[in-house]
PDB file of C-alpha atoms in Angstrom:
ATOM      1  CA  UNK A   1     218.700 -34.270  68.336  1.00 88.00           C
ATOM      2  CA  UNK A   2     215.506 -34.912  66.310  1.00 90.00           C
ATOM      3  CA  UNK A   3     215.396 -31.736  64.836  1.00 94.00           C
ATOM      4  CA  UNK A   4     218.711 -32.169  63.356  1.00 97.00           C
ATOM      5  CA  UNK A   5     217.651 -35.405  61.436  1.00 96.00           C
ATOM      6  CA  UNK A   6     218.628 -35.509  57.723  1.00 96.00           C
ATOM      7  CA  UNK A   7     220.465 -31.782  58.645  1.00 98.00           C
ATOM      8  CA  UNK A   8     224.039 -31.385  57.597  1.00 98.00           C
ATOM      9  CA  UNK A   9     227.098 -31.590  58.709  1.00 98.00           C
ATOM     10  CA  UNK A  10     230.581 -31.411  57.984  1.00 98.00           C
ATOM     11  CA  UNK A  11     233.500 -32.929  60.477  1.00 98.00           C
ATOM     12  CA  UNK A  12     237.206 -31.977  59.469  1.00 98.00           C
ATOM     13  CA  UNK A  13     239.882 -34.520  60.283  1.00 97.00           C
ATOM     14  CA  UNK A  14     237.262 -37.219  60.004  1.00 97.00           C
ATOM     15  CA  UNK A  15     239.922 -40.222  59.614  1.00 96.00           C
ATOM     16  CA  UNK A  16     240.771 -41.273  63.109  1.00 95.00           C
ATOM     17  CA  UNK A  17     240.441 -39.886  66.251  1.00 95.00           C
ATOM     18  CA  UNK A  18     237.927 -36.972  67.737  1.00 97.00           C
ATOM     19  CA  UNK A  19     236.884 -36.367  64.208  1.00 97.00           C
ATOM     20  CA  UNK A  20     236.718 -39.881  63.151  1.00 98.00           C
ATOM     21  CA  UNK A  21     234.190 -40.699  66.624  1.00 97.00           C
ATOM     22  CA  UNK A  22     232.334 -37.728  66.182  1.00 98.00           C
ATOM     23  CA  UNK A  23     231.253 -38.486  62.551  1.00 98.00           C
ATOM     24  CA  UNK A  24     230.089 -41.402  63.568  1.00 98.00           C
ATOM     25  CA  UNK A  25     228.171 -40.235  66.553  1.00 98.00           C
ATOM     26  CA  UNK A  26     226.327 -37.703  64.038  1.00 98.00           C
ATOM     27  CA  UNK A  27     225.463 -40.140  61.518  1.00 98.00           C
ATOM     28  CA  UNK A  28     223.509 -42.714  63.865  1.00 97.00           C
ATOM     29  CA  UNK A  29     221.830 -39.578  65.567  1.00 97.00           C
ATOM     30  CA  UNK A  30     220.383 -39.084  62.209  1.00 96.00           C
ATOM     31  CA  UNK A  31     222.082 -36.441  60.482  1.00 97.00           C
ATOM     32  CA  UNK A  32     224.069 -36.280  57.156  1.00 98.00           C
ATOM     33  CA  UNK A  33     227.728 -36.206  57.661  1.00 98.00           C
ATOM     34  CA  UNK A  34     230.841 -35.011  55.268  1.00 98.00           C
ATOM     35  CA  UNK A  35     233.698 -35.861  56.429  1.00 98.00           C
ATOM     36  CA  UNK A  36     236.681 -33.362  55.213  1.00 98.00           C
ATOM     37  CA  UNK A  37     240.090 -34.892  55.758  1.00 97.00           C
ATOM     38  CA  UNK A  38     243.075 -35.843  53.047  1.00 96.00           C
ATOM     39  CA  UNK A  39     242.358 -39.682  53.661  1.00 97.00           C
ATOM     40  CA  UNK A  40     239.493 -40.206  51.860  1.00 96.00           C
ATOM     41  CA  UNK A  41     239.548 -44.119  51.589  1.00 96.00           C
ATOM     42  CA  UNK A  42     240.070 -44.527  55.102  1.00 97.00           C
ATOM     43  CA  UNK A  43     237.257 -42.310  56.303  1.00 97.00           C
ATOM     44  CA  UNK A  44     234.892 -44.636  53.541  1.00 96.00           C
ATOM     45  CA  UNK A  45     236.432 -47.626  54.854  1.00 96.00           C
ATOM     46  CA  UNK A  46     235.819 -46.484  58.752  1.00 96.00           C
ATOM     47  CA  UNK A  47     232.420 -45.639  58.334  1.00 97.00           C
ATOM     48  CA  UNK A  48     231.150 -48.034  55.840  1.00 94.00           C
ATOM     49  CA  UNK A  49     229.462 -49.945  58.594  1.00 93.00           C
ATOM     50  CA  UNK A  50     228.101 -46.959  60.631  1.00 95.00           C
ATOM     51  CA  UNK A  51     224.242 -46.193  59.369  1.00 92.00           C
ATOM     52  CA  UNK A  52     221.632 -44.022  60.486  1.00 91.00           C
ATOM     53  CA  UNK A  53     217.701 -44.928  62.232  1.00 90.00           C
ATOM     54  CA  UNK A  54     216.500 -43.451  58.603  1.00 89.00           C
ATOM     55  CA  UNK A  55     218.400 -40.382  57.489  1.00 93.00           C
ATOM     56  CA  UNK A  56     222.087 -40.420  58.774  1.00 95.00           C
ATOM     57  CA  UNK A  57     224.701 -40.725  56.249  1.00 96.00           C
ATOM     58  CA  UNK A  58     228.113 -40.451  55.646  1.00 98.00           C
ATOM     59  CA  UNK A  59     230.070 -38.626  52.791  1.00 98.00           C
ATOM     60  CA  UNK A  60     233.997 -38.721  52.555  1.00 97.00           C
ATOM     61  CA  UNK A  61     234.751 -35.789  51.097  1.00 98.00           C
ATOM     62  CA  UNK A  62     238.940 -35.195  50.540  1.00 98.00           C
ATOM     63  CA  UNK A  63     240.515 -32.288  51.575  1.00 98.00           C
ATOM     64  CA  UNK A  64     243.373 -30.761  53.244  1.00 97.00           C
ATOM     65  CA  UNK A  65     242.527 -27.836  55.461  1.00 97.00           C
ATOM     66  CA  UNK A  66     245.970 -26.601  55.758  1.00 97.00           C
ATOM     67  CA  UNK A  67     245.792 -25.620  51.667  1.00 98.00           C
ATOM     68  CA  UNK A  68     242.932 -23.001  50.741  1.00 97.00           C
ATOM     69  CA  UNK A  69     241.734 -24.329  47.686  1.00 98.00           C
ATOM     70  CA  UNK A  70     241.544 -27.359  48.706  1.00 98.00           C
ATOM     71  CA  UNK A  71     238.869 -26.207  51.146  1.00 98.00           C
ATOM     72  CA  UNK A  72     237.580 -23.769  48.498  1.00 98.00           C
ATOM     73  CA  UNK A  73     236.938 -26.584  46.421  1.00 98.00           C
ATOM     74  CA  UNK A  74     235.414 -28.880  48.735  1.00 98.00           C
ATOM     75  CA  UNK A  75     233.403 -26.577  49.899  1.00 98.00           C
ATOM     76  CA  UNK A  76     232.246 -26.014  46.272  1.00 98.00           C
ATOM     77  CA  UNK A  77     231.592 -29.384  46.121  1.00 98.00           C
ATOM     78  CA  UNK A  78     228.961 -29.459  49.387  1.00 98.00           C
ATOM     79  CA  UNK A  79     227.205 -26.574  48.328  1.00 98.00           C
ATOM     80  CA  UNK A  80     227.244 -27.834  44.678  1.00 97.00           C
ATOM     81  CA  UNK A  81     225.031 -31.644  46.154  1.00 97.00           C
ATOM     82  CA  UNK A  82     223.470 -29.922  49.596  1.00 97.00           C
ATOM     83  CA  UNK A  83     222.956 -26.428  49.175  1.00 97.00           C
ATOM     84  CA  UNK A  84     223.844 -25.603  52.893  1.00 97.00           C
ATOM     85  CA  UNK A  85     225.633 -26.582  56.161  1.00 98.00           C
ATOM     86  CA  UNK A  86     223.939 -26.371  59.099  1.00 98.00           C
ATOM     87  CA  UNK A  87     226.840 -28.152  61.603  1.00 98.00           C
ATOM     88  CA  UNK A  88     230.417 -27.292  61.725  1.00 98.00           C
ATOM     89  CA  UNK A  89     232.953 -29.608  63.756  1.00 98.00           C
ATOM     90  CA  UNK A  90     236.500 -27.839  63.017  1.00 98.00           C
ATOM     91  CA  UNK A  91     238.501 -30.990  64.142  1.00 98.00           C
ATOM     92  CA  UNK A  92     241.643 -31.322  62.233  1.00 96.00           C
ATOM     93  CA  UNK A  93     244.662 -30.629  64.053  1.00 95.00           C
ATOM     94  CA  UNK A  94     248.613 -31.544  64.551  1.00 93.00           C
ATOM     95  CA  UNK A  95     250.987 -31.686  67.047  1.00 89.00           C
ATOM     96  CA  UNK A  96     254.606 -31.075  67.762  1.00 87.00           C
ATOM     97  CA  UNK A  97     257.060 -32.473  70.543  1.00 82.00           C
ATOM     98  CA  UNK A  98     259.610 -29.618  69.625  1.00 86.00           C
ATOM     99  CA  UNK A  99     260.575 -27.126  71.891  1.00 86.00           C
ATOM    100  CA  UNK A 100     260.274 -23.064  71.212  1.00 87.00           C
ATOM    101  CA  UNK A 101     263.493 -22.946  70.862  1.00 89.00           C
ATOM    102  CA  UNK A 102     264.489 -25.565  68.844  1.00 90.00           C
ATOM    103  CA  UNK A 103     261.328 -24.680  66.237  1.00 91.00           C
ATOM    104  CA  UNK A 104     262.092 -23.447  62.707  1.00 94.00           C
ATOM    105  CA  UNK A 105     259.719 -20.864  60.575  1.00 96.00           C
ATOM    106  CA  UNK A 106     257.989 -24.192  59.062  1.00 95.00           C
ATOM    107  CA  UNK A 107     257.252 -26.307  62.206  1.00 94.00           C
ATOM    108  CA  UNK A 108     255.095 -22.867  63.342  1.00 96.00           C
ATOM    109  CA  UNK A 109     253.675 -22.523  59.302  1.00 97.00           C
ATOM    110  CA  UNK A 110     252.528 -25.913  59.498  1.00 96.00           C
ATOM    111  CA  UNK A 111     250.669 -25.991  63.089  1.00 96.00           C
ATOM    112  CA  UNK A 112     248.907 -22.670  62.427  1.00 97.00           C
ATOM    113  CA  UNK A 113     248.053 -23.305  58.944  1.00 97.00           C
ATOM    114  CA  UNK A 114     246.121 -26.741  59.918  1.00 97.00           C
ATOM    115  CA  UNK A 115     245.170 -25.625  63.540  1.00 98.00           C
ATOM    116  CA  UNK A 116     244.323 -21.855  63.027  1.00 98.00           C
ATOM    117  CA  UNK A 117     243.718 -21.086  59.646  1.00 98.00           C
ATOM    118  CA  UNK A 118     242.016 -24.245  58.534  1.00 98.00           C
ATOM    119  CA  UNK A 119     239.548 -23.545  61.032  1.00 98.00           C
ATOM    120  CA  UNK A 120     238.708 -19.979  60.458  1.00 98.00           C
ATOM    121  CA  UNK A 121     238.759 -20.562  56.462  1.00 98.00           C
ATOM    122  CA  UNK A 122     235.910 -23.590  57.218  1.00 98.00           C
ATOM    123  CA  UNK A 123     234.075 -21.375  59.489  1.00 98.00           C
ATOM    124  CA  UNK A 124     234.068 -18.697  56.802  1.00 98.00           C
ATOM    125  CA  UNK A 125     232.658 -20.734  54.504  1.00 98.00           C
ATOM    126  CA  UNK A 126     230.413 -22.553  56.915  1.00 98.00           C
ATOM    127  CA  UNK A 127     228.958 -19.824  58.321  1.00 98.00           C
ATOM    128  CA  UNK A 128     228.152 -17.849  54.810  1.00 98.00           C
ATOM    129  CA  UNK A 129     226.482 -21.216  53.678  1.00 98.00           C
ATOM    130  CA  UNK A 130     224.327 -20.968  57.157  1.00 98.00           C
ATOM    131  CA  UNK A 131     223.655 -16.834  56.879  1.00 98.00           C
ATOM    132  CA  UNK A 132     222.037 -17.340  52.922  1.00 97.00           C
ATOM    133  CA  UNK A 133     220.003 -20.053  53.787  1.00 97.00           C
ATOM    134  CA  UNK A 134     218.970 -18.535  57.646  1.00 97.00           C
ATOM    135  CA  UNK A 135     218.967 -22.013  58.816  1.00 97.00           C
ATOM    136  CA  UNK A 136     219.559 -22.331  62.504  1.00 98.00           C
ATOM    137  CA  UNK A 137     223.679 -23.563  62.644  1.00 98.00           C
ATOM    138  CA  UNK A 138     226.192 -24.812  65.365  1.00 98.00           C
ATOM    139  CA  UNK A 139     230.004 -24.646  64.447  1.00 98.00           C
ATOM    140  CA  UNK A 140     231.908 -26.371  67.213  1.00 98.00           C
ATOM    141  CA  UNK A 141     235.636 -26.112  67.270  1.00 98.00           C
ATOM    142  CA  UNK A 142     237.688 -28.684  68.828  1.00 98.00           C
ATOM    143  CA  UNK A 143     240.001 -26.901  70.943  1.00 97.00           C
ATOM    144  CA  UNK A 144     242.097 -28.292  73.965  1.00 95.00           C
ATOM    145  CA  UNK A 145     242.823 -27.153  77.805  1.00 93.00           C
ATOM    146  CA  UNK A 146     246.412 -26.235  76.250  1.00 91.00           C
ATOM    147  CA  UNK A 147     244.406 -23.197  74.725  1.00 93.00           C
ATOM    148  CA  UNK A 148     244.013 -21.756  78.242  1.00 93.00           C
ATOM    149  CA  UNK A 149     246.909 -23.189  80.405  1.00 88.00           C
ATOM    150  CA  UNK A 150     250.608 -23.188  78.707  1.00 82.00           C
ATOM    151  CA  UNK A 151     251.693 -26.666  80.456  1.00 66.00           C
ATOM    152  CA  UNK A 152     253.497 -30.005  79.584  1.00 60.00           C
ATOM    153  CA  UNK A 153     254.533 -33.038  80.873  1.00 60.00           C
ATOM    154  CA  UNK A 154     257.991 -34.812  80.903  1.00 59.00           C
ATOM    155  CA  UNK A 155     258.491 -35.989  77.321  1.00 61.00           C
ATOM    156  CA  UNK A 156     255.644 -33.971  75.660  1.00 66.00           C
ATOM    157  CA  UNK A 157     256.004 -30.186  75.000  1.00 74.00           C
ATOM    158  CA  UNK A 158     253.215 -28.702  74.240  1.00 81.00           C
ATOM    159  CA  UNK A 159     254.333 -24.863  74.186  1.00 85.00           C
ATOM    160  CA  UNK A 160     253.791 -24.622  69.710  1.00 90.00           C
ATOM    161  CA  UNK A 161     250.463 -26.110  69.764  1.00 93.00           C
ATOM    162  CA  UNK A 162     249.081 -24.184  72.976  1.00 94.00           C
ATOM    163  CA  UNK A 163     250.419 -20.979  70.936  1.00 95.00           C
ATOM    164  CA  UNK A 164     247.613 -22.416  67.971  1.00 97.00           C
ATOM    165  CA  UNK A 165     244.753 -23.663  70.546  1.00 97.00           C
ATOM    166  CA  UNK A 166     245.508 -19.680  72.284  1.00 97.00           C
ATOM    167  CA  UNK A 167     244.252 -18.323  68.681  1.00 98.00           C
ATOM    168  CA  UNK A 168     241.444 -21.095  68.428  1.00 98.00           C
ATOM    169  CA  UNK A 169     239.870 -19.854  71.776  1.00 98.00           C
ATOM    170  CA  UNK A 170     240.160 -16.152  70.349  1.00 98.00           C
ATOM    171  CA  UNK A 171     238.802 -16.816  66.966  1.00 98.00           C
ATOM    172  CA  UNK A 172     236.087 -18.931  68.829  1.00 98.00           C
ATOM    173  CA  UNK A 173     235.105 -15.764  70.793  1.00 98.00           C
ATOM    174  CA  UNK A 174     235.797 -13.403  67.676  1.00 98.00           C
ATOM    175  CA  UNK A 175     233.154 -15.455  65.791  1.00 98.00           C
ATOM    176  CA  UNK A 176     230.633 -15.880  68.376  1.00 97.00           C
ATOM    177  CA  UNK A 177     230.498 -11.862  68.625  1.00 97.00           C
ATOM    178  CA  UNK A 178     230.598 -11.422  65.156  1.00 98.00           C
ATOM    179  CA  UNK A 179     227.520 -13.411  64.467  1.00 98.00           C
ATOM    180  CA  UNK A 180     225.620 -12.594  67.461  1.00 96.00           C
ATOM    181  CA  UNK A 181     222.086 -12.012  66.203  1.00 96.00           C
ATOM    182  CA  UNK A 182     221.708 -14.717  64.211  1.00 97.00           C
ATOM    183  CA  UNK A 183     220.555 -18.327  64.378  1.00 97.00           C
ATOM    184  CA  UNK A 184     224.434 -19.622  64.623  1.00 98.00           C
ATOM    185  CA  UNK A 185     225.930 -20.863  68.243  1.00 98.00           C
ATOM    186  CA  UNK A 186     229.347 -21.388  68.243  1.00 98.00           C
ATOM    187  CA  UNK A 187     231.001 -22.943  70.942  1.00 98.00           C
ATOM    188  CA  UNK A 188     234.780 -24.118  71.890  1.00 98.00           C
ATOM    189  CA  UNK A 189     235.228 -27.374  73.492  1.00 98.00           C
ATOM    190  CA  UNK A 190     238.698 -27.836  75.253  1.00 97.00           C
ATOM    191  CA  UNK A 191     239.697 -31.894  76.247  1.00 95.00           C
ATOM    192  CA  UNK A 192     242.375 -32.639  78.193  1.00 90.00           C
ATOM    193  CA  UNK A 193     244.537 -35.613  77.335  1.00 85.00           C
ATOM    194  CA  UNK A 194     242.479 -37.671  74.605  1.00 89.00           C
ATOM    195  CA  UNK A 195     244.209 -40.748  73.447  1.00 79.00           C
ATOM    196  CA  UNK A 196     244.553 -40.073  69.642  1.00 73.00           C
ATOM    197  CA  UNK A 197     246.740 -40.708  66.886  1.00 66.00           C
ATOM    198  CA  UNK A 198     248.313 -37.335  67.726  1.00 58.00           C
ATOM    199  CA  UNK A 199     250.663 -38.969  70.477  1.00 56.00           C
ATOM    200  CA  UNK A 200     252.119 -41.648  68.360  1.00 54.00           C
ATOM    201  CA  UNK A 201     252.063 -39.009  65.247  1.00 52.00           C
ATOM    202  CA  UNK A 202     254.582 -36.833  67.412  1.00 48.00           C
ATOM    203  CA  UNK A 203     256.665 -39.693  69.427  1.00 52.00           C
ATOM    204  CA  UNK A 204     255.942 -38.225  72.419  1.00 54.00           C
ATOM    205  CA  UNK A 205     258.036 -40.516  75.110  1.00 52.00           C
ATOM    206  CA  UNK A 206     255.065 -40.947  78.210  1.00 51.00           C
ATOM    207  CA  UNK A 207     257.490 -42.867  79.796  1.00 52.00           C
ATOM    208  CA  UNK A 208     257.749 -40.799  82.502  1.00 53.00           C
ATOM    209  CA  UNK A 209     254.222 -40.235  83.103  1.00 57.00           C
ATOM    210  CA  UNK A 210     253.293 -40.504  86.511  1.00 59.00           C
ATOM    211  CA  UNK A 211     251.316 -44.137  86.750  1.00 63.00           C
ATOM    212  CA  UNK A 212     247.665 -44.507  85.968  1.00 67.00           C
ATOM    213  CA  UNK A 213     247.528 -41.280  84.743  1.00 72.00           C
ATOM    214  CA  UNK A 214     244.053 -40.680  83.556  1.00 80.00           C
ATOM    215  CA  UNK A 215     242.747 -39.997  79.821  1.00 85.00           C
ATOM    216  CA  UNK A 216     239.529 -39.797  77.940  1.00 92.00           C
ATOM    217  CA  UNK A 217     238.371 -41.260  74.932  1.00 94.00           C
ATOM    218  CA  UNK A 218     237.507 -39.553  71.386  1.00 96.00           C
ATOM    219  CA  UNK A 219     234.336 -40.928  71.902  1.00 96.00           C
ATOM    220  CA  UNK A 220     233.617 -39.167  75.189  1.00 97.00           C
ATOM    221  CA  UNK A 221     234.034 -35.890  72.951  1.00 97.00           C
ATOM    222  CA  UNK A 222     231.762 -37.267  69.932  1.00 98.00           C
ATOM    223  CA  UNK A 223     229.447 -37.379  73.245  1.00 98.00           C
ATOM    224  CA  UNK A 224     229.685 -33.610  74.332  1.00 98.00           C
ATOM    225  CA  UNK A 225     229.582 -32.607  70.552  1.00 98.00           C
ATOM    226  CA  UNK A 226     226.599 -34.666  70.414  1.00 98.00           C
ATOM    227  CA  UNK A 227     225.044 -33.062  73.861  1.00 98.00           C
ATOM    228  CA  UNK A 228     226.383 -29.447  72.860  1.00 98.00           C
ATOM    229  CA  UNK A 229     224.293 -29.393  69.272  1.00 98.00           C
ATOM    230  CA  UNK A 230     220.824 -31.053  71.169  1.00 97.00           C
ATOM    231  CA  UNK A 231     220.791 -28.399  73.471  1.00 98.00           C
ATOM    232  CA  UNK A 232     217.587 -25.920  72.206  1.00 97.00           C
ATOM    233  CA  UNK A 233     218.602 -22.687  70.425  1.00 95.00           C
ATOM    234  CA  UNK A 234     218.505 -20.912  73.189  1.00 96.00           C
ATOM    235  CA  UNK A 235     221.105 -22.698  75.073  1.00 97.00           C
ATOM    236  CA  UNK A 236     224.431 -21.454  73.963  1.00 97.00           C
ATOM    237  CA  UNK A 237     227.745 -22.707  75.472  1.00 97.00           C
ATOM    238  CA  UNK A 238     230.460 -21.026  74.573  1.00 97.00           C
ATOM    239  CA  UNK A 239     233.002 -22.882  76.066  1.00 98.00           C
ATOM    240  CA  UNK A 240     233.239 -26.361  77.448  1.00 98.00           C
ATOM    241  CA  UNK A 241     236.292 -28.513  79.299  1.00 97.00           C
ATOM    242  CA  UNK A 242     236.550 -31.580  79.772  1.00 96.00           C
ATOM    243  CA  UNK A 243     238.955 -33.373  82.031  1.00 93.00           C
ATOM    244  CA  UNK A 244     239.472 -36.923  82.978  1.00 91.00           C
ATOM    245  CA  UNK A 245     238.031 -37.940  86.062  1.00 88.00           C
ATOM    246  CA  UNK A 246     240.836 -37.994  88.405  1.00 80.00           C
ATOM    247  CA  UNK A 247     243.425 -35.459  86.443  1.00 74.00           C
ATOM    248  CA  UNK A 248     246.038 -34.389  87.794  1.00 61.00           C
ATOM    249  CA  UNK A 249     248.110 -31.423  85.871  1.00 57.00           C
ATOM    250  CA  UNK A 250     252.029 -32.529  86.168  1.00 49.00           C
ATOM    251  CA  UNK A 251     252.771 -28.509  87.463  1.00 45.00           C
ATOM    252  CA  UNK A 252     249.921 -29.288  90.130  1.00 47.00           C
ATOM    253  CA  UNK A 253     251.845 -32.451  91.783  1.00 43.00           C
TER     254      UNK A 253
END
C-alpha cells in the first residue's frame, strides 16, 4: 500500500457499514479519503478520530448517489481541491424485504437508481478523472453473492436487490473491457451476509434463521478492499467472494 500514500480516494456510502469500515481502513493505510454519502455530519463525526502514519485523511463530502447532480456536483467539487481520483469504492446500496410480486414501479426506481446507476454514474466520472491524468486507478464495486445466486432465507427476500447486484456484476465486467489497456483495474467484490445497517434498515425478521448462522464483519471487507488495491498493477482480480467461514446457503440444507 505504500505507493498509494497521500493518493486519492473516494468511498460512497461512507456513513456506516462496508463504506463507513473501508474509509477508515484507507485513511490509516495512508491515503486521502472522500467520503460521498447524504450524512455528512455523521461520516465527520465517525472518522474524526481515525488519522493517518503521515498522509491519510478524511473528507466528508455530501452527496446522494441516487440523484445525478448531486454526484455531478460533488464530483465538481473533488476535482475542483484534488485534481484527480485514483481509487473508486462504489459502496452505497439499499435493500428491500418485498417480494416481486408485491413491488411497485418505485420500490424497483429506488434500488436501481442507488445500486445500479449510482455506481456507473461514479465510475463515469471516476474513471474520466483517472484517463486525463494517466494515473494508475482501482475502482472496486461492492457487490454481493446475491449478484450471482438468486436465493433468500425465511424472512429476508432478496429477489429486487439480486435483480440490481445481477447489473452490478455486468457493469463490473462491461467496464473492465471497456478500459482494458489502460492503467485502471476494476474489480467486483461479492460478501455474503455482512452485518450492516441494511438488515435493521429493511426489518428483515431472522427469526427463523437456522442457529449460529455465520456472518462477517464490514471490516473483514475494508480488509479485502485494502488487500485487492496493494496487489501490484499487474495483479488484476476481477472478481472476489467472500463467505463466512462455515456458511451454509438456506437452499443447500
Amino acid at each position: 500500500m505504500e505507493r498509494w500514500s497521500g493518493k486519492i480516494a473516494i468511498v460512497t456510502g461512507a456513513s456506516s457499514g462496508i463504506g463507513l469500515a473501508t474509509a477508515k481502513a484507507l485513511v490509516q493505510h495512508d491515503t486521502v479519503v472522500i467520503g460521498f454519502a447524504r450524512r455528512k455530519n455523521k461520516m465527520e463525526s465517525e472518522m474524526q478520530n481515525v488519522k493517518g502514519k503521515d498522509k491519510g485523511k478524511f473528507y466528508a463530502c455530501e452527496c446522494d448517489v441516487s440523484n445525478p447532480e448531486s454526484i455531478e456536483h460533488a464530483f465538481e467539487w473533488v476535482k475542483k481541491n484534488f485534481g484527480v481520483v485514483h481509487i473508486l469504492v462504489n459502496n452505497a446500496g439499499v435493500s428491500t424485504n418485498k417480494k416481486f410480486m408485491d413491488s411497485s414501479r418505485p420500490d424497483w426506481k429506488k434500488l436501481f437508481d442507488i445500486n445500479v446507476l449510482g455506481l456507473i454514474d461514479c465510475t463515469k466520472r471516476a474513471a474520466r478523472l483517472m484517463l486525463d491524468a494517466d494515473v494508475e486507478g482501482c475502482i472496486i464495486n461492492i457487490n454481493s453473492v446475491a449478484g450471482h445466486d438468486i436465493f433468500c432465507y425465511p424472512g429476508v427476500t432478496l429477489n429486487m436487490y439480486s435483480a440490481t447486484k445481477y447489473a452490478v456484476t455486468a457493469a463490473s465486467e462491461i467496464t473492465a473491457k471497456e478500459l482494458h489497456g489502460s492503467k485502471i483495474r476494476v474489480t467486483s467484490v461479492s460478501p455474503g451476509f455482512v452485518a450492516t445497517d441494511i438488515v435493521t434498515a429493511n426489518n428483515f425478521d431472522l427469526t427463523n434463521l437456522p442457529k449460529n448462522v455465520p456472518v462477517l464483519k464490514s471490516s473483514d471487507i475494508a480488509d479485502a478492499v485494502i488487500y485487492i488495491i496493494g496487489t501490484p498493477q499487474r495483479v488484476h482480480i476481477t472478481e472476489l467472494t467472500i463467505r463466512p467461514m462455515g456458511e451454509l446457503r438456506y437452499q443447500d440444507q
